[in-house]
Amino acid sequence: MRTDLLGDAVASLRGQMRRSPWGAFLIWLGLAIGTVSMAAGFGLAEATISGLAARLPGDMDRLYWVDASTVVLSPAPEAFSPGVWRGLTITTLRALIQDGLAAGFYFTIDGRPVSVDGKMCLVTMVVYGGEAPVLGDRKGGPGVSPSAAAASRSLIVNQAFVDAAAPTVSEGRLPPVQLGQNQSAPILGVVGPSPKLDPVPRVFAPAELAPPTSATTSFGVYLPAGRAQEEFAAQLSRVVHQFNPGVRIEVRPAAVAMASTIAEARTVAILTATGGLLVALVALANVIGAAGAWVLGKSRSLALRRALGAPPGVTFLHIGLDLGLLGLGAAVPGAWAASTLSARLGLYAGPLGLTAAGFVTVGASLAVGFFLARTQAKREPGATLGRSL
Amino acid sequence: MIRLADVSKTYRMGADEIRALGPVSLEIPAGQTVAVVGPSGSGKSTLLSVLGCLERPTTGSYVFADRDVGNLRETDLARLRREEFGFVFQRFHLVEELDVLSNVALPLVYRGWPARARREAALEALRRVGLADRAARRPSRLSGGEQQRVAIARALVGEPRVILADEPTGNLDSVTGELVFDLPVRLHSATAGRILIVATHNVHLSRRLDRIIALRDGQIADDQATSAVKRSSGETSPT
């Protein structure tokens, strides 16, 4: 004998599965599709947000962005006049740190060619000096830090670089990177998330490894705590104007300079997550329809139990158990399918998005179940039984 | 014990309203057995449904054991159904996924009885209807008469004060029907104060009960003690 409340609910579920296998399949399929689409949407959103976070350096309050340009009276090439380049060299920037005007700096060089074991690779090189937490949230192994790399005149690379330049080599045995004809540097460590989140090969190079004449027209600078932006801008202008009085220096908080980048990434994240949710909602609408038919199919069985004295909670238990189990049964393979499909398509589906999609699926099933159970519990059992006692 | 005053039940079918019952007024004292007779569509099932608290009356008042049923919440109605009423359905309404013993014990689950007490009570009810040896079977493995006896055992198991049976012999042959009809009359009405209300087409069977209420078009057309009916038709009362 297995007539306890739960045993009765399970028996009722078994009976309904036998009577309406297609109904169960349709609900399961709708929930599984919803899980897959949500996981894909959440994964894209997570990748976008994580990618954005990985690009952002640490302490935004002390970070400023410097742009140098000449007053343009003639066409654009003037903006990159030799004077600008001479003024903003590595040497100049390191002098700023030595003079206490800056705590650190960094700039990026896109499309920089390097080679590993004779294999050429174009990378985004991040050149940094002083206190420059350029890694953002890219975590590496113990001891892998910009300052340690600077002290040992070595490089830090990301996983995308390893995959592109030395895909068959394990991390512990990475060969040195050839930076120029006569210059190479060892790799201290690998940082950052999966290449799916950050697909651009990146090399983080301490300024000590860069030629002293390397220069840039825009760079990020970390000011010492308490140092005013205006004071730094004035001092930098004085240095640069020794080389070219026509150069204009603009110093902006990094948050302002990066606002458009952040906004763009945020928009992409919101759009992708919304897309996933929309597809999930369409799937959910199908689920509601199929679940409605499912509950209708067992309304007689529920009415019988209420006639026998079951309290309204039993209706919630039966429907909640049915849809909760179907939701769980769809969420697990749905998340697995999303993970597999993403791997095949080269998309990112992280544990956070997969878990969230699973929870939303089960939660939505229970919510639909609750709504339908409430409707069912309001119906008089006599009306459902057709007044045929 | 049961008192209906001007009770009616109306159903809405699209834009139309169909009055299935009433207004009817009647009282049924404790210990009485009642047959509700009448042609199809006369309101027998609706009357039993209202009496069993499976539906609320549209108008009028229904007082059961001094409680105004019309004012009860659904939770209280459910309690009333599980503690005071037993139902026998024309189409048996057994749960196929549960064995016979579990089917009989089902009302006790909702009463919160412990498993052992449920099992003993269910076995005793099955023994009373002569089906103790079928306890482990699925309902579909039983004949129609046996299924209805299981349904009667389920109605009896909690020893409710009222048993409502709607055409309990409607799906059975005449011989089996007579045997099945006798069960609630014999087993339930044997205890003092119990009420048995049976809706039936079968005039012959209805005369085994204390009182006959005849319905026509939702209204009470006749309401007499069976003895009076028999006298007026020249029959002699059984001794």
XYZ file of C-alpha atoms in Angstrom:
628
model
C 0.000 0.000 0.000
C 1.487 3.355 -0.989
C -1.330 5.764 -0.258
C 0.434 8.663 1.330
C 0.096 12.137 -0.122
C 3.309 11.950 -2.131
C 2.708 8.382 -3.250
C -0.739 9.393 -4.403
C 0.708 12.357 -6.325
C 3.317 10.135 -7.975
C 0.626 7.620 -8.892
C -1.417 10.425 -10.388
C 1.597 11.574 -12.425
C 2.204 8.033 -13.660
C -1.412 7.723 -14.690
C -1.371 10.989 -16.568
C 1.904 10.051 -18.307
C 0.253 6.865 -19.457
C -2.871 8.664 -20.650
C -1.073 11.588 -22.255
C 2.513 10.739 -23.213
C 2.502 13.317 -26.005
C 1.389 16.029 -23.595
C 4.296 15.185 -21.325
C 6.658 15.173 -24.298
C 5.424 18.565 -25.545
C 5.853 20.160 -22.126
C 9.284 18.587 -21.764
C 10.310 19.698 -25.259
C 9.107 23.262 -24.722
C 10.964 23.495 -21.437
C 14.103 21.963 -22.936
C 14.055 24.411 -25.872
C 13.505 27.238 -23.412
C 16.496 26.083 -21.375
C 18.742 25.838 -24.429
C 17.770 29.272 -25.737
C 18.060 30.891 -22.334
C 21.436 29.275 -21.714
C 22.630 30.531 -25.099
C 21.365 34.052 -24.397
C 22.762 34.111 -20.877
C 26.060 32.683 -22.148
C 26.383 35.421 -24.745
C 25.555 38.037 -22.166
C 28.025 36.551 -19.701
C 30.720 36.421 -22.370
C 30.102 40.037 -23.275
C 30.147 41.224 -19.700
C 33.165 39.093 -18.800
C 34.982 40.253 -21.906
C 34.279 43.823 -20.942
C 35.416 43.282 -17.379
C 38.588 41.660 -18.640
C 39.387 44.717 -20.700
C 38.958 47.095 -17.790
C 41.914 47.757 -15.569
C 41.552 47.616 -11.817
C 41.367 50.916 -9.976
C 39.233 53.107 -12.220
C 39.243 56.040 -9.787
C 42.955 56.615 -10.256
C 43.074 55.821 -13.929
C 43.104 58.577 -16.528
C 43.349 58.464 -20.258
C 45.734 60.748 -22.086
C 45.380 61.751 -25.725
C 48.034 63.801 -27.447
C 47.489 65.550 -30.754
C 48.735 68.573 -32.614
C 46.466 71.426 -33.582
C 45.276 70.205 -36.919
C 45.402 72.856 -39.620
C 46.314 70.441 -42.356
C 45.165 66.871 -43.051
C 45.177 64.122 -40.504
C 48.786 62.879 -40.751
C 49.729 66.062 -38.885
C 48.228 64.512 -35.785
C 51.021 61.983 -35.803
C 53.802 64.447 -36.438
C 57.295 63.428 -35.331
C 57.060 65.893 -32.484
C 54.299 63.969 -30.810
C 56.102 60.692 -31.109
C 59.318 62.161 -29.811
C 57.548 63.653 -26.852
C 55.639 60.628 -25.625
C 58.250 57.926 -25.580
C 58.710 55.161 -23.072
C 61.545 57.208 -21.644
C 59.259 60.185 -21.065
C 56.622 58.044 -19.446
C 59.083 56.293 -17.138
C 60.441 59.702 -16.156
C 56.940 60.687 -15.069
C 56.966 57.776 -12.632
C 60.441 58.584 -11.367
C 59.392 62.196 -10.755
C 56.356 61.002 -8.773
C 53.866 62.488 -11.229
C 52.455 59.089 -12.172
C 52.259 55.737 -10.411
C 52.101 53.737 -13.604
C 51.078 53.769 -17.233
C 50.048 51.448 -20.022
C 49.203 51.590 -23.687
C 48.243 49.030 -26.272
C 49.664 48.240 -29.649
C 47.225 46.363 -31.841
C 48.480 44.020 -34.543
C 52.000 43.781 -33.185
C 53.867 40.855 -34.811
C 55.725 38.467 -32.536
C 56.899 34.925 -33.065
C 57.182 31.756 -31.051
C 59.425 28.967 -32.308
C 59.491 30.722 -35.661
C 55.713 30.917 -35.832
C 54.479 34.472 -36.483
C 51.505 35.755 -34.562
C 49.785 39.135 -34.504
C 48.941 40.176 -30.979
C 47.592 43.064 -29.005
C 50.534 44.098 -26.924
C 49.910 45.894 -23.681
C 53.014 47.830 -22.646
C 53.032 48.928 -19.035
C 55.287 50.563 -16.514
C 55.203 51.084 -12.773
C 52.088 50.278 -10.843
C 49.815 49.197 -13.641
C 47.141 46.607 -12.809
C 46.610 46.039 -16.495
C 45.389 42.482 -16.059
C 41.951 43.592 -14.864
C 40.196 40.463 -13.636
C 42.481 38.154 -15.608
C 43.671 35.839 -12.917
C 46.744 33.752 -13.435
C 48.750 31.326 -11.369
C 50.536 32.304 -8.187
C 53.307 34.818 -8.754
C 51.988 35.882 -12.141
C 51.741 39.632 -11.716
C 52.823 42.646 -13.762
C 55.395 43.651 -11.157
C 56.884 40.154 -11.065
C 57.060 40.124 -14.859
C 58.742 43.530 -14.849
C 61.271 42.382 -12.272
C 62.158 39.300 -14.297
C 61.875 41.061 -17.672
C 59.375 38.500 -18.815
C 55.990 38.503 -20.461
C 52.516 37.579 -19.398
C 50.227 36.197 -22.092
C 46.609 35.164 -22.295
C 45.183 31.775 -23.234
C 44.207 32.972 -26.713
C 47.876 33.742 -27.372
C 48.931 30.282 -26.196
C 46.289 28.687 -28.418
C 47.418 30.756 -31.409
C 51.188 30.653 -30.962
C 51.940 27.418 -29.151
C 48.808 25.273 -29.120
C 50.635 21.998 -28.520
C 52.819 23.177 -25.667
C 51.834 22.881 -22.030
C 51.840 26.024 -19.919
C 54.873 25.008 -17.902
C 57.033 24.624 -20.979
C 56.104 27.674 -23.018
C 58.976 28.805 -25.263
C 60.232 32.408 -25.233
C 58.534 34.991 -27.390
C 60.558 36.679 -30.109
C 59.695 40.386 -29.858
C 62.136 41.661 -32.450
C 65.131 40.538 -34.457
C 67.449 40.356 -31.502
C 65.095 40.437 -28.582
C 63.178 37.666 -26.936
C 61.551 37.306 -23.561
C 60.364 34.353 -21.525
C 56.735 33.899 -20.546
C 56.128 34.207 -16.828
C 52.600 32.874 -16.950
C 49.212 32.685 -18.613
C 46.275 34.723 -17.417
C 42.666 35.357 -18.237
C 39.554 33.414 -19.064
C 38.839 30.948 -21.822
C 39.549 32.116 -25.402
C 35.780 31.980 -25.948
C 35.470 34.904 -23.569
C 38.629 36.696 -24.712
C 39.597 35.534 -28.196
C 42.233 38.235 -28.888
C 45.833 37.059 -28.368
C 47.356 39.428 -25.825
C 50.881 39.903 -24.585
C 51.517 42.028 -21.500
C 55.015 43.475 -21.772
C 56.758 45.507 -19.075
C 58.194 48.795 -20.328
C 61.655 47.457 -19.542
C 61.318 45.177 -22.561
C 60.188 47.876 -24.977
C 62.727 49.924 -26.962
C 63.227 53.293 -25.215
C 62.140 55.119 -28.344
C 58.765 53.325 -28.488
C 56.076 55.942 -28.337
C 52.355 56.405 -28.275
C 49.825 59.160 -28.720
C 47.357 57.838 -26.183
C 47.845 55.927 -23.000
C 46.358 55.197 -19.636
C 48.034 56.576 -16.568
C 47.603 55.795 -12.877
C 48.040 58.869 -10.753
C 49.453 58.580 -7.253
C 46.791 58.787 -4.586
C 45.840 62.424 -4.016
C 47.472 63.705 -7.203
C 45.220 66.098 -9.150
C 44.424 65.451 -12.761
C 45.063 69.120 -13.703
C 48.520 69.145 -12.107
C 49.494 66.033 -14.016
C 48.150 67.434 -17.296
C 50.094 70.678 -16.872
C 53.340 68.903 -16.070
C 52.944 66.459 -18.952
C 52.239 69.333 -21.333
C 55.422 71.093 -20.219
C 57.460 67.963 -20.950
C 55.912 67.352 -24.327
C 56.048 71.002 -25.386
C 59.812 70.886 -25.107
C 59.646 68.736 -28.229
C 56.641 70.230 -29.986
C 54.762 73.248 -28.645
C 51.857 72.489 -30.951
C 50.890 69.302 -29.163
C 47.689 69.451 -27.229
C 47.376 67.133 -24.213
C 43.949 65.998 -23.104
C 43.576 64.103 -19.841
C 40.222 62.489 -19.055
C 39.081 60.096 -16.356
C 39.204 56.582 -17.816
C 35.578 56.015 -16.881
C 34.606 58.901 -19.180
C 36.954 57.796 -21.951
C 35.665 54.246 -21.848
C 32.030 55.132 -21.400
C 31.182 54.482 -25.031
C 32.983 51.114 -24.987
C 31.228 50.106 -21.790
C 27.870 51.273 -23.098
C 28.349 49.320 -26.308
C 29.277 46.136 -24.483
C 26.435 46.621 -22.032
C 23.979 47.062 -24.910
C 25.248 43.917 -26.606
C 24.936 42.019 -23.328
C 21.406 43.241 -22.732
C 20.368 42.484 -26.320
C 21.771 38.965 -26.293
C 20.278 38.150 -22.916
C 16.950 39.631 -24.003
C 17.084 37.599 -27.220
C 17.608 34.439 -25.225
C 14.802 35.366 -22.878
C 12.454 36.138 -25.791
C 13.052 32.744 -27.352
C 12.562 31.245 -23.905
C 9.314 33.154 -23.526
C 8.024 31.781 -26.824
C 8.952 28.313 -25.591
C 7.287 29.111 -22.284
C 4.084 30.121 -24.070
C 4.063 26.674 -25.659
C 4.714 25.147 -22.276
C 1.789 27.028 -20.778
C -0.475 25.713 -23.526
C 0.752 22.153 -23.175
C 0.682 22.335 -19.373
C -2.856 23.706 -19.516
C -3.913 20.718 -21.595
C -2.023 18.451 -19.192
C -3.829 19.819 -16.160
C -7.141 19.693 -17.988
C -6.421 16.036 -18.680
C -6.063 15.301 -14.995
C -8.811 17.637 -13.796
C -11.171 14.709 -13.305
C -8.640 12.845 -11.237
C -8.030 15.961 -9.144
C -11.766 16.558 -8.735
C -12.182 12.965 -7.549
C -9.566 13.480 -4.864
C -11.202 16.706 -3.775
C -14.535 14.892 -3.612
C -12.875 12.375 -1.326
C -11.845 15.232 0.928
C -8.431 16.285 -0.331
C -7.705 19.850 0.754
C -6.882 22.443 -1.955
C -3.170 21.964 -1.206
C -3.310 18.491 -2.723
C -4.182 20.019 -6.094
C -1.076 22.220 -5.808
C 1.024 19.222 -4.773
C -0.089 17.122 -7.747
C 0.345 19.816 -10.373
C 3.494 21.201 -8.777
C 5.064 17.750 -8.675
C 4.139 17.056 -12.297
C 5.470 20.305 -13.693
C 8.383 20.527 -11.271
C 9.622 17.088 -12.311
C 9.039 17.818 -15.988
C 10.879 21.133 -15.549
C 13.798 19.447 -13.826
C 13.764 16.684 -16.420
C 13.994 19.311 -19.155
C 16.442 21.675 -17.449
C 19.215 19.128 -16.994
C 19.352 17.793 -20.581
C 18.544 21.293 -21.875
C 21.580 22.724 -20.116
C 23.660 19.808 -21.344
C 22.436 20.366 -24.920
C 23.191 24.078 -24.655
C 26.688 23.304 -23.423
C 27.313 20.794 -26.219
C 25.854 23.019 -28.935
C 27.854 26.006 -27.728
C 31.036 23.961 -27.827
C 30.236 22.840 -31.374
C 29.407 26.383 -32.522
C 32.321 27.964 -30.691
C 30.014 29.983 -28.440
C 30.456 30.492 -24.744
C 28.148 28.731 -22.315
C 29.505 29.153 -18.811
C 28.298 27.475 -15.632
C 26.637 30.683 -14.481
C 24.421 30.987 -17.574
C 23.650 27.267 -17.647
C 22.728 27.228 -13.976
C 20.623 30.360 -14.339
C 18.797 28.887 -17.346
C 18.148 25.687 -15.396
C 16.780 27.560 -12.418
C 14.594 29.777 -14.594
C 13.203 26.698 -16.360
C 12.310 24.907 -13.140
C 11.019 28.139 -11.613
C 8.894 28.884 -14.678
C 7.457 25.347 -14.622
C 6.530 25.725 -10.978
C 5.077 29.181 -11.613
C 2.950 27.844 -14.472
C 1.960 24.920 -12.247
C 0.993 27.248 -9.415
C -1.146 29.391 -11.724
C -2.903 26.363 -13.213
C -3.372 24.719 -9.802
C -4.948 27.890 -8.440
C -7.392 27.938 -11.337
C -8.103 24.250 -10.869
C -8.585 24.578 -7.113
C -11.237 27.238 -7.670
C -13.388 24.902 -9.747
C -16.085 23.014 -7.899
C -15.335 19.284 -7.945
C -18.950 18.496 -8.740
C -18.793 20.602 -11.905
C -15.612 18.836 -13.049
C -17.010 15.401 -12.321
C -19.989 16.318 -14.466
C -22.350 16.076 -11.532
C -22.066 12.361 -11.922
C -21.337 11.262 -8.428
C -29.320 17.046 10.200
C -29.669 18.149 6.578
C -31.822 21.144 5.769
C -32.230 22.774 2.367
C -34.264 25.954 2.085
C -35.170 27.254 -1.378
C -31.949 25.867 -2.817
C -31.403 26.191 -6.541
C -28.462 25.513 -8.807
C -27.997 27.310 -12.096
C -25.324 26.682 -14.697
C -24.160 29.148 -17.278
C -23.748 27.712 -20.779
C -22.388 30.560 -22.861
C -25.010 33.280 -22.777
C -27.690 30.936 -21.459
C -28.462 30.091 -17.877
C -29.794 26.631 -17.183
C -31.499 25.902 -13.915
C -30.689 22.310 -13.052
C -32.256 22.304 -9.622
C -34.840 24.054 -7.542
C -35.849 25.842 -5.764
C -36.151 22.891 -3.412
C -36.627 22.712 0.326
C -36.252 19.544 2.318
C -35.025 18.138 5.592
C -33.376 14.786 6.160
C -33.065 13.684 9.761
C -30.238 11.532 11.067
C -30.722 7.822 10.521
C -32.857 8.093 7.399
C -32.285 6.328 4.095
C -33.539 8.281 1.097
C -34.038 7.405 -2.530
C -34.002 10.251 -5.034
C -35.830 9.169 -8.151
C -36.763 10.816 -11.391
C -36.049 10.739 -15.102
C -32.710 11.773 -16.590
C -32.190 15.506 -16.333
C -34.595 15.861 -13.438
C -31.843 17.161 -11.130
C -31.014 14.032 -9.093
C -27.276 14.258 -9.590
C -27.263 18.013 -9.011
C -29.159 17.558 -5.765
C -26.668 14.953 -4.568
C -23.767 17.125 -5.680
C -25.108 20.028 -3.627
C -25.873 17.793 -0.655
C -22.330 16.371 -0.782
C -20.790 19.862 -0.830
C -19.294 19.189 -4.241
C -21.075 22.276 -5.528
C -22.400 25.349 -3.800
C -26.051 26.258 -4.272
C -26.671 29.265 -6.496
C -29.441 30.488 -4.203
C -30.987 29.366 -0.943
C -29.390 27.986 2.180
C -27.962 24.591 3.010
C -27.438 23.739 6.648
C -25.614 20.538 7.530
C -25.378 19.572 11.204
C -26.183 23.151 12.181
C -23.464 24.583 9.912
C -24.359 26.913 7.072
C -22.514 25.300 4.191
C -22.920 28.369 1.971
C -20.582 30.377 4.183
C -17.777 27.823 4.386
C -14.424 28.337 2.698
C -13.141 25.687 0.302
C -10.784 24.347 2.975
C -13.703 23.857 5.370
C -15.817 22.274 2.646
C -12.986 19.820 1.969
C -12.851 18.986 5.685
C -16.617 18.471 5.709
C -16.400 16.164 2.688
C -13.639 14.016 4.133
C -15.123 13.745 7.609
C -18.857 13.617 7.027
C -19.482 12.256 3.533
C -18.793 9.125 1.567
C -19.425 9.023 -2.158
C -20.307 6.197 -4.496
C -20.038 7.144 -8.145
C -21.901 5.614 -11.021
C -18.657 5.181 -12.963
C -16.769 3.914 -9.894
C -13.960 6.491 -10.241
C -11.247 4.272 -8.865
C -7.616 5.292 -9.310
C -6.110 2.808 -11.718
C -2.521 3.506 -10.624
C -3.314 2.435 -7.059
C -4.149 -1.078 -5.928
C -7.557 -1.845 -4.446
C -6.375 -1.463 -0.855
C -4.827 1.937 -1.576
C -7.970 3.079 -3.365
C -10.060 2.253 -0.327
C -7.577 3.922 2.014
C -7.359 7.127 -0.049
C -9.954 9.158 1.936
C -8.057 8.303 5.122
C -4.866 9.756 3.644
C -6.602 13.111 3.466
C -7.779 12.650 7.053
C -4.171 12.254 8.096
C -4.489 8.738 9.477
C -1.235 6.849 10.035
C -0.376 4.169 7.481
C -1.010 1.204 9.765
C -4.453 2.438 10.818
C -5.304 3.176 7.187
C -4.333 -0.300 6.145
C -6.349 -1.974 8.883
C -9.433 0.142 8.245
C -9.216 -0.388 4.484
C -8.823 -4.143 4.891
C -11.804 -4.228 7.227
C -13.915 -2.257 4.732
C -12.882 -4.641 1.954
C -13.729 -7.591 4.149
C -17.193 -6.130 4.753
C -17.868 -5.951 1.029
C -16.321 -9.389 0.500
C -13.227 -8.304 -1.401
C -10.417 -8.713 1.131
C -8.760 -11.216 -1.182
C -8.628 -8.618 -3.994
C -6.712 -6.028 -1.945
C -3.516 -6.189 -3.979
C -5.186 -6.099 -7.396
C -5.479 -3.184 -9.767
C -9.053 -1.955 -10.292
C -8.973 -2.832 -13.992
C -8.483 -6.496 -13.059
C -11.859 -6.539 -11.311
C -15.361 -6.949 -12.728
C -17.761 -3.991 -12.782
C -19.595 -5.284 -9.724
C -16.347 -5.787 -7.846
C -15.175 -2.287 -8.760
C -18.399 -0.823 -7.420
C -17.991 -2.829 -4.222
C -14.503 -1.355 -3.886
C -16.052 2.094 -4.357
C -18.589 1.287 -1.629
C -15.764 0.141 0.653
C -14.026 3.447 -0.027
C -17.201 5.316 0.911
C -17.621 3.256 4.081
C -14.017 3.235 5.268
C -14.042 6.483 7.200
C -17.454 5.731 8.704
C -18.949 9.013 7.513
C -22.315 10.158 8.748
C -23.684 10.464 5.201
C -23.219 8.303 2.136
C -24.298 9.667 -1.216
C -24.628 7.238 -4.076
C -25.487 8.375 -7.572
C -26.888 5.560 -9.693
C -24.610 3.018 -8.012
C -26.138 0.216 -10.032
C -26.328 2.153 -13.299
C -23.378 0.338 -14.881
C -24.215 -3.118 -13.500
C -26.503 -5.937 -14.537
C -29.669 -6.375 -12.490
C -28.461 -9.267 -10.329
C -25.140 -7.612 -9.496
C -26.972 -4.314 -9.067
C -29.239 -5.760 -6.403
C -26.268 -7.173 -4.493
C -24.341 -3.922 -4.735
C -27.368 -1.843 -3.751
C -27.848 -3.872 -0.612
C -24.311 -3.259 0.623
C -24.571 0.380 1.700
C -28.113 -0.181 2.923
C -26.972 -3.051 5.079
C -23.564 -1.850 6.160
C -24.040 1.887 6.500
C -27.576 2.136 7.732
C -26.973 -0.504 10.357
C -25.279 2.124 12.483
C -27.698 4.477 14.204
C -27.823 8.033 12.998
C -26.277 7.421 9.558
C -27.868 8.868 6.433
C -27.903 7.142 3.078
C -29.051 9.039 -0.008
C -29.242 7.138 -3.274
C -30.162 8.548 -6.652
C -31.613 5.838 -8.827
C -33.848 5.123 -11.770
C -34.749 1.808 -10.263
C -38.149 2.104 -8.554
C -37.898 -1.440 -7.239
C -34.621 -0.751 -5.451
C -35.726 2.650 -4.231
C -38.489 0.983 -2.191
C -35.885 -0.642 0.046
C -35.155 2.782 1.550
C -37.130 4.773 4.129
C -38.157 7.662 1.963
C -38.564 8.440 -1.724
C -38.117 11.915 -3.154
C -39.240 12.237 -6.728
C -37.776 15.020 -8.800
C -39.134 16.449 -12.036
C -37.565 19.372 -13.909
C -35.412 20.184 -10.923
C -38.316 20.443 -8.521
C -39.589 18.034 -5.902
C -42.640 16.425 -7.436
C -43.260 14.009 -4.600
C -41.733 13.321 -1.205
C -43.159 10.448 0.817
C -42.179 7.745 3.233
C -41.772 4.469 1.373
C -44.364 2.860 3.597
C -46.927 5.426 2.446
C -45.969 4.832 -1.180
C -46.428 1.145 -0.723
C -49.752 1.599 0.988
C -51.053 3.841 -1.761
C -50.011 1.329 -4.397
C -51.518 -1.573 -2.473
C -48.227 -3.267 -1.626
C -47.591 -4.791 1.733
C -44.602 -3.761 3.775
C -41.929 -6.382 4.196
C -41.764 -7.770 7.659
